[in-house]
Tab-separated table of C-alpha atoms and ligand atoms in Angstrom:
chain	number	residue	atom	x	y	z
Q	1	MET	CA	118.586	324.198	-3.479
Q	2	ALA	CA	121.694	323.024	-1.642
Q	3	ARG	CA	124.261	321.050	-3.622
Q	4	ILE	CA	126.462	318.365	-2.100
Q	5	ILE	CA	129.820	318.088	-3.891
Q	6	VAL	CA	132.297	315.309	-3.170
Q	7	VAL	CA	135.974	315.901	-3.908
Q	8	THR	CA	137.326	312.431	-4.581
Q	9	SER	CA	140.023	310.517	-6.459
Q	10	GLY	CA	140.699	306.896	-5.606
Q	11	LYS	CA	144.458	307.442	-5.519
Q	12	GLY	CA	145.905	309.221	-2.494
Q	13	GLY	CA	147.921	312.394	-2.385
Q	14	VAL	CA	146.646	313.891	-5.632
Q	15	GLY	CA	145.367	317.202	-4.217
Q	16	LYS	CA	141.850	316.528	-2.905
Q	17	THR	CA	142.252	318.395	0.355
Q	18	THR	CA	144.144	321.250	-1.313
Q	19	SER	CA	141.338	321.503	-3.870
Q	20	SER	CA	138.509	321.147	-1.323
Q	21	ALA	CA	139.939	324.055	0.680
Q	22	SER	CA	140.322	326.357	-2.310
Q	23	PHE	CA	137.043	325.312	-3.932
Q	24	ALA	CA	135.045	325.904	-0.744
Q	25	SER	CA	136.840	329.213	-0.114
Q	26	GLY	CA	136.281	330.331	-3.698
Q	27	LEU	CA	132.536	329.667	-3.507
Q	28	ALA	CA	132.338	331.537	-0.194
Q	29	LEU	CA	134.335	334.463	-1.616
Q	30	ARG	CA	131.658	334.761	-4.301
Q	31	GLY	CA	129.004	335.104	-1.617
Q	32	HIS	CA	127.725	331.535	-1.278
Q	33	LYS	CA	127.094	330.084	2.159
Q	34	THR	CA	129.392	327.074	2.136
Q	35	VAL	CA	130.543	324.315	4.471
Q	36	VAL	CA	133.481	321.972	3.893
Q	37	ILE	CA	133.499	318.603	5.670
Q	38	ASP	CA	136.605	316.491	6.304
Q	39	PHE	CA	135.684	312.833	5.787
Q	40	ASP	CA	139.259	311.649	6.286
Q	41	VAL	CA	138.670	310.140	9.714
Q	42	GLY	CA	141.922	309.288	11.456
Q	43	LEU	CA	144.106	311.353	9.122
Q	44	ARG	CA	142.366	314.700	9.242
Q	45	ASN	CA	144.263	317.536	7.653
Q	46	LEU	CA	141.685	319.841	6.141
Q	47	ASP	CA	141.801	321.853	9.385
Q	48	LEU	CA	145.571	322.322	8.905
Q	49	ILE	CA	145.166	323.502	5.325
Q	50	MET	CA	142.387	325.873	6.434
Q	51	GLY	CA	144.519	327.029	9.381
Q	52	CYS	CA	141.955	326.251	12.082
Q	53	GLU	CA	143.499	323.182	13.739
Q	54	ARG	CA	143.823	324.874	17.119
Q	55	ARG	CA	140.125	325.608	17.199
Q	56	VAL	CA	138.964	322.020	16.719
Q	57	VAL	CA	137.008	320.844	19.776
Q	58	TYR	CA	134.295	318.618	18.303
Q	59	ASP	CA	134.252	316.783	14.987
Q	60	LEU	CA	132.023	315.032	12.463
Q	61	ILE	CA	131.901	311.792	14.460
Q	62	ASN	CA	130.889	313.629	17.644
Q	63	VAL	CA	127.989	315.103	15.658
Q	64	VAL	CA	127.067	311.741	14.100
Q	65	ASN	CA	127.095	310.202	17.593
Q	66	LYS	CA	125.097	313.143	18.986
Q	67	GLU	CA	127.874	313.983	21.459
Q	68	ALA	CA	127.884	317.539	20.110
Q	69	SER	CA	125.551	319.704	18.064
Q	70	LEU	CA	126.478	320.876	14.589
Q	71	ASN	CA	126.750	324.435	15.871
Q	72	GLN	CA	129.276	323.303	18.451
Q	73	ALA	CA	131.369	321.454	15.898
Q	74	LEU	CA	131.319	323.933	12.990
Q	75	ILE	CA	134.324	326.266	12.859
Q	76	LYS	CA	134.004	329.647	11.202
Q	77	ASP	CA	136.669	330.282	8.583
Q	78	LYS	CA	139.165	333.023	9.380
Q	79	HIS	CA	138.916	334.632	5.928
Q	80	CYS	CA	135.352	334.195	4.759
Q	81	GLU	CA	132.268	335.247	6.679
Q	82	ASN	CA	130.060	332.586	5.067
Q	83	LEU	CA	132.392	329.576	5.182
Q	84	PHE	CA	132.420	326.909	7.884
Q	85	ILE	CA	134.591	323.846	8.430
Q	86	LEU	CA	133.439	320.557	9.934
Q	87	PRO	CA	136.609	318.717	10.961
Q	88	ALA	CA	137.243	314.978	11.084
Q	89	SER	CA	138.162	313.017	14.171
Q	90	GLN	CA	141.827	312.185	14.583
Q	91	THR	CA	141.327	309.358	17.016
Q	92	ARG	CA	138.340	307.335	15.878
Q	93	ASP	CA	138.023	304.568	13.409
Q	94	LYS	CA	136.535	305.476	10.028
Q	95	ASP	CA	133.828	302.843	10.523
Q	96	ALA	CA	132.346	305.128	13.171
Q	97	LEU	CA	130.698	306.972	10.274
Q	98	THR	CA	127.314	305.433	9.586
Q	99	GLU	CA	125.267	306.095	6.493
Q	100	GLU	CA	122.247	307.227	8.552
Q	101	GLY	CA	124.475	309.434	10.686
Q	102	VAL	CA	126.073	311.125	7.682
Q	103	GLU	CA	122.695	311.581	6.026
Q	104	ALA	CA	121.294	313.236	9.158
Q	105	VAL	CA	124.247	315.658	9.345
Q	106	LEU	CA	123.872	316.587	5.666
Q	107	HIS	CA	120.120	317.160	6.105
Q	108	GLU	CA	120.692	319.416	9.046
Q	109	LEU	CA	123.279	321.437	7.088
Q	110	ILE	CA	120.792	321.828	4.252
Q	111	ASN	CA	118.166	323.010	6.737
Q	112	MET	CA	120.675	325.516	8.112
Q	113	GLY	CA	120.702	327.151	4.681
Q	114	TYR	CA	124.066	326.076	3.311
Q	115	GLU	CA	124.134	326.406	-0.482
Q	116	TYR	CA	127.203	324.254	-1.062
Q	117	ILE	CA	128.332	321.309	1.048
Q	118	ILE	CA	131.826	320.203	0.034
Q	119	CYS	CA	132.903	316.714	1.139
Q	120	ASP	CA	136.682	316.166	1.199
Q	121	SER	CA	137.020	312.414	0.674
Q	122	PRO	CA	139.797	310.205	1.974
Q	123	ALA	CA	141.804	308.223	-0.576
Q	124	GLY	CA	140.786	304.700	-1.530
Q	125	ILE	CA	137.463	303.084	-2.249
Q	126	GLU	CA	136.585	301.882	1.215
Q	127	HIS	CA	134.110	302.951	3.864
Q	128	GLY	CA	135.255	306.550	4.427
Q	129	ALA	CA	135.369	307.327	0.714
Q	130	LEU	CA	131.971	305.690	0.183
Q	131	MET	CA	130.465	307.774	2.984
Q	132	ALA	CA	131.832	310.941	1.356
Q	133	LEU	CA	130.308	310.154	-2.043
Q	134	THR	CA	127.038	308.404	-1.185
Q	135	PHE	CA	124.917	311.555	-0.954
Q	136	ALA	CA	126.730	313.632	-3.585
Q	137	ASP	CA	124.896	315.615	-6.251
Q	138	GLU	CA	128.154	316.424	-8.008
Q	139	ALA	CA	131.707	315.063	-7.907
Q	140	LEU	CA	135.065	316.672	-8.554
Q	141	ILE	CA	137.324	313.833	-9.702
Q	142	VAL	CA	140.800	315.020	-8.785
Q	143	THR	CA	143.368	313.442	-11.093
Q	144	ASN	CA	147.093	313.857	-11.648
Q	145	PRO	CA	148.358	313.475	-15.225
Q	146	GLU	CA	149.820	310.020	-14.668
Q	147	VAL	CA	148.556	306.549	-15.453
Q	148	SER	CA	147.981	305.257	-11.914
Q	149	SER	CA	145.971	308.308	-10.921
Q	150	VAL	CA	143.833	308.156	-14.070
Q	151	ARG	CA	143.162	304.464	-13.543
Q	152	ASP	CA	142.045	305.038	-9.943
Q	153	SER	CA	139.837	307.934	-11.048
Q	154	ASP	CA	138.166	305.606	-13.514
Q	155	ARG	CA	137.562	303.175	-10.694
Q	156	ILE	CA	135.995	305.819	-8.474
Q	157	LEU	CA	133.751	306.919	-11.357
Q	158	GLY	CA	132.459	303.339	-11.514
Q	159	ILE	CA	131.767	303.409	-7.807
Q	160	ILE	CA	129.905	306.724	-8.018
Q	161	GLN	CA	127.820	305.296	-10.836
Q	162	ALA	CA	127.022	302.176	-8.794
Q	163	LYS	CA	126.860	303.196	-5.154
Q	164	SER	CA	125.706	306.789	-4.858
Q	165	ARG	CA	122.148	307.461	-3.734
Q	166	ARG	CA	121.449	309.059	-7.074
Q	167	ALA	CA	122.608	305.898	-8.876
Q	168	GLN	CA	120.600	303.658	-6.571
Q	169	SER	CA	117.414	305.680	-6.948
Q	170	GLY	CA	117.739	305.737	-10.731
Q	171	GLY	CA	117.238	309.502	-10.845
Q	172	GLU	CA	119.435	312.169	-12.346
Q	173	PRO	CA	123.031	310.825	-12.118
Q	174	VAL	CA	125.789	312.490	-10.112
Q	175	LYS	CA	127.240	315.340	-12.179
Q	176	GLU	CA	130.914	314.543	-12.712
Q	177	HIS	CA	133.713	317.054	-13.249
Q	178	LEU	CA	137.346	316.313	-14.032
Q	179	LEU	CA	139.850	318.410	-12.094
Q	180	ILE	CA	143.434	317.845	-13.203
Q	181	THR	CA	145.959	318.924	-10.590
Q	182	ARG	CA	149.753	319.200	-10.415
Q	183	TYR	CA	149.942	319.807	-14.171
Q	184	ALA	CA	153.397	320.607	-15.486
Q	185	PRO	CA	153.285	321.574	-19.195
Q	186	LYS	CA	157.056	321.291	-19.496
Q	187	ARG	CA	156.954	317.665	-18.370
Q	188	VAL	CA	154.031	316.979	-20.682
Q	189	GLU	CA	156.076	318.394	-23.540
Q	190	ALA	CA	158.967	316.137	-22.542
Q	191	GLY	CA	156.655	313.110	-22.621
Q	192	GLU	CA	157.008	312.503	-18.874
Q	193	MET	CA	153.374	313.199	-18.063
Q	194	LEU	CA	150.047	312.591	-19.766
Q	195	SER	CA	148.583	315.656	-21.447
Q	196	PHE	CA	145.209	316.922	-20.283
Q	197	THR	CA	143.666	315.779	-23.547
Q	198	ASP	CA	144.997	312.246	-22.908
Q	199	VAL	CA	143.432	312.249	-19.437
Q	200	GLN	CA	140.175	313.589	-20.799
Q	201	GLU	CA	140.095	310.994	-23.537
Q	202	ILE	CA	140.492	308.150	-21.067
Q	203	LEU	CA	138.010	309.373	-18.473
Q	204	ARG	CA	135.509	311.055	-20.801
Q	205	ILE	CA	133.983	313.428	-18.304
Q	206	PRO	CA	133.811	317.223	-18.653
Q	207	LEU	CA	136.935	319.097	-17.602
Q	208	ILE	CA	136.348	321.766	-14.931
Q	209	GLY	CA	139.934	322.898	-14.600
Q	210	ILE	CA	143.659	322.366	-14.640
Q	211	ILE	CA	145.715	323.359	-11.614
Q	212	PRO	CA	149.413	323.814	-12.340
Q	213	GLU	CA	152.134	322.174	-10.291
Q	214	SER	CA	153.435	324.938	-8.043
Q	215	GLU	CA	155.547	325.413	-4.941
Q	216	GLN	CA	152.957	327.961	-3.897
Q	217	VAL	CA	150.721	325.075	-2.741
Q	218	LEU	CA	153.206	323.914	-0.109
Q	219	HIS	CA	153.812	327.497	0.970
Q	220	ALA	CA	150.049	328.016	1.326
Q	221	SER	CA	149.533	324.846	3.348
Q	222	ASN	CA	152.445	325.681	5.647
Q	223	GLN	CA	150.752	328.994	6.360
Q	224	GLY	CA	147.319	327.455	6.823
Q	225	ASN	CA	145.778	329.581	4.082
Q	226	PRO	CA	144.059	327.929	1.091
Q	227	ALA	CA	145.998	328.576	-2.129
Q	228	ILE	CA	143.130	330.564	-3.682
Q	229	HIS	CA	143.872	333.426	-1.276
Q	230	PHE	CA	147.307	334.045	-2.835
Q	231	LYS	CA	145.904	336.428	-5.403
Q	232	GLY	CA	147.692	336.731	-8.706
Q	233	THR	CA	149.527	333.402	-8.435
Q	234	ASP	CA	148.954	330.797	-11.148
Q	235	VAL	CA	147.396	328.364	-8.680
Q	236	ALA	CA	144.978	330.953	-7.260
Q	237	ASN	CA	143.996	332.029	-10.783
Q	238	ALA	CA	143.455	328.413	-11.823
Q	239	TYR	CA	141.194	327.748	-8.822
Q	240	GLU	CA	139.298	331.002	-9.517
Q	241	ASP	CA	138.705	329.723	-13.059
Q	242	VAL	CA	137.354	326.447	-11.642
Q	243	ILE	CA	134.838	328.391	-9.531
Q	244	SER	CA	133.776	330.458	-12.545
Q	245	ARG	CA	133.198	327.367	-14.660
Q	246	PHE	CA	131.383	325.623	-11.816
Q	247	LEU	CA	129.071	328.632	-11.526
Q	248	GLY	CA	128.354	328.418	-15.254
Q	249	HIS	CA	130.664	331.070	-16.715
Q	250	GLU	CA	132.631	330.173	-19.794
Q	251	THR	CA	136.292	330.550	-18.935
Q	252	PRO	CA	139.199	329.607	-21.215
Q	253	LEU	CA	141.858	327.187	-19.958
Q	254	ARG	CA	145.176	328.646	-18.788
Q	255	TYR	CA	148.539	327.162	-17.841
Q	256	THR	CA	148.301	324.302	-20.318
Q	257	ASN	CA	151.107	325.224	-22.707
Q	258	TYR	CA	154.796	325.155	-22.167
Q	259	GLU	CA	156.376	328.232	-23.636
Q	260	LYS	CA	159.952	327.607	-24.519
Q	261	PRO	CA	162.114	330.445	-23.244
Q	262	GLY	CA	163.224	332.744	-26.061
Q	263	LEU	CA	166.854	333.393	-26.928
Q	264	LEU	CA	167.098	336.535	-24.796
Q	265	GLN	CA	165.475	334.796	-21.848
Q	266	ARG	CA	167.917	331.954	-22.163
Q	267	ILE	CA	170.880	334.313	-22.276
Q	268	PHE	CA	169.769	336.640	-19.507
Q	269	GLY	CA	167.741	334.145	-17.470
Q	270	ALA	CA	164.830	336.589	-17.204
Q	271	LYS	CA	161.400	335.126	-16.581
Z	301	ATP	N1	149.049	322.039	-7.579
Z	301	ATP	C1	149.956	321.512	-6.758
Z	301	ATP	N2	151.277	321.783	-6.910
Z	301	ATP	C2	152.208	321.260	-6.091
Z	301	ATP	N3	151.920	320.471	-5.053
Z	301	ATP	C3	150.634	320.151	-4.834
Z	301	ATP	C4	149.575	320.648	-5.662
Z	301	ATP	N4	148.395	320.174	-5.180
Z	301	ATP	C5	148.700	319.407	-4.112
Z	301	ATP	N5	150.038	319.388	-3.888
Z	301	ATP	C6	150.771	318.689	-2.826
Z	301	ATP	O1	150.451	317.313	-2.909
Z	301	ATP	C7	150.375	316.751	-1.615
Z	301	ATP	C8	149.015	316.073	-1.437
Z	301	ATP	O2	148.004	317.076	-1.463
Z	301	ATP	P1	146.615	316.855	-0.703
Z	301	ATP	O3	146.833	316.593	0.727
Z	301	ATP	O4	145.728	317.998	-1.093
Z	301	ATP	O5	146.144	315.534	-1.432
Z	301	ATP	P2	144.973	314.549	-1.034
Z	301	ATP	O6	144.473	313.976	-2.320
Z	301	ATP	O7	143.992	315.224	-0.159
Z	301	ATP	O8	145.758	313.434	-0.192
Z	301	ATP	P3	145.084	312.237	0.671
Z	301	ATP	O9	144.685	311.214	-0.340
Z	301	ATP	O10	146.203	311.788	1.551
Z	301	ATP	O11	143.925	312.827	1.397
Z	301	ATP	C9	150.619	317.876	-0.631
Z	301	ATP	O12	151.964	317.842	-0.218
Z	301	ATP	C10	150.329	319.115	-1.439
Z	301	ATP	O13	151.081	320.220	-0.967
Z	302	MG	MG1	143.233	314.673	1.753
């Protein structure tokens, strides 16, 4: 059975698109036929992060409006055989997305045999974000360890619980996962950031992973390669762990503790 997963947050700029790209790539790398859809109409940037911006001809709204077929609009990922990207329109208004139109696109993707459909949501709680979450089976709630981000995540959880199809039909609720991004243990230690346990305590949803704050993310996006491809880096390892947990494997948390440099490290500056 196909699963539709929305990557959402409420607050902007917390790492949704970064996480959507690595999450979709990670699932595809493990052999799952996956598609990632950019719902950020007007501000599309998933195609940049995935490095396929020059190949965009048609987009989600063209498909919703039947101006192009899904096969025309889907772009094959440059790394993974079984990963496709459905870009957003840069020029249209986000209201061009209709609920029926989005539902029809998702149905067709399911019929095409996709196992995972990842929906990269725009920030906010308005139309575009609602369209991204309405049909979700699961949600990754991307949250930074700071009060405003946690508050907006709480708000989006309320919306998922009120407005998703699953909520409206009274069936099995949307399965929620907390993904904490841009985590800096040193700043947590210094009391400048909330700890992951603080965030968890406020939101009270299961934690699927913690992605460390890293310059590698900017480097990856400048290159147009999702961070998960930079094997051996902390960020790639953390996203790999998220995929493992999502697929049901127990995986211990990493990158949560700040290790004070020892005396020798402080003297010689070695890492
Ligand atoms: N783990 C990380 N470490 C450092 N920087 C990060 C990390 N994750 C994301 N960023 C940076 O944060 C910024 C926002 O990331 P991204 O575009 O993924 O967020 P978003 O939630 O999709 O934003 P929007 O709400 O505008 O769609 C980018 O500059 C990105 O490089
Ligand atoms: Mg984004």
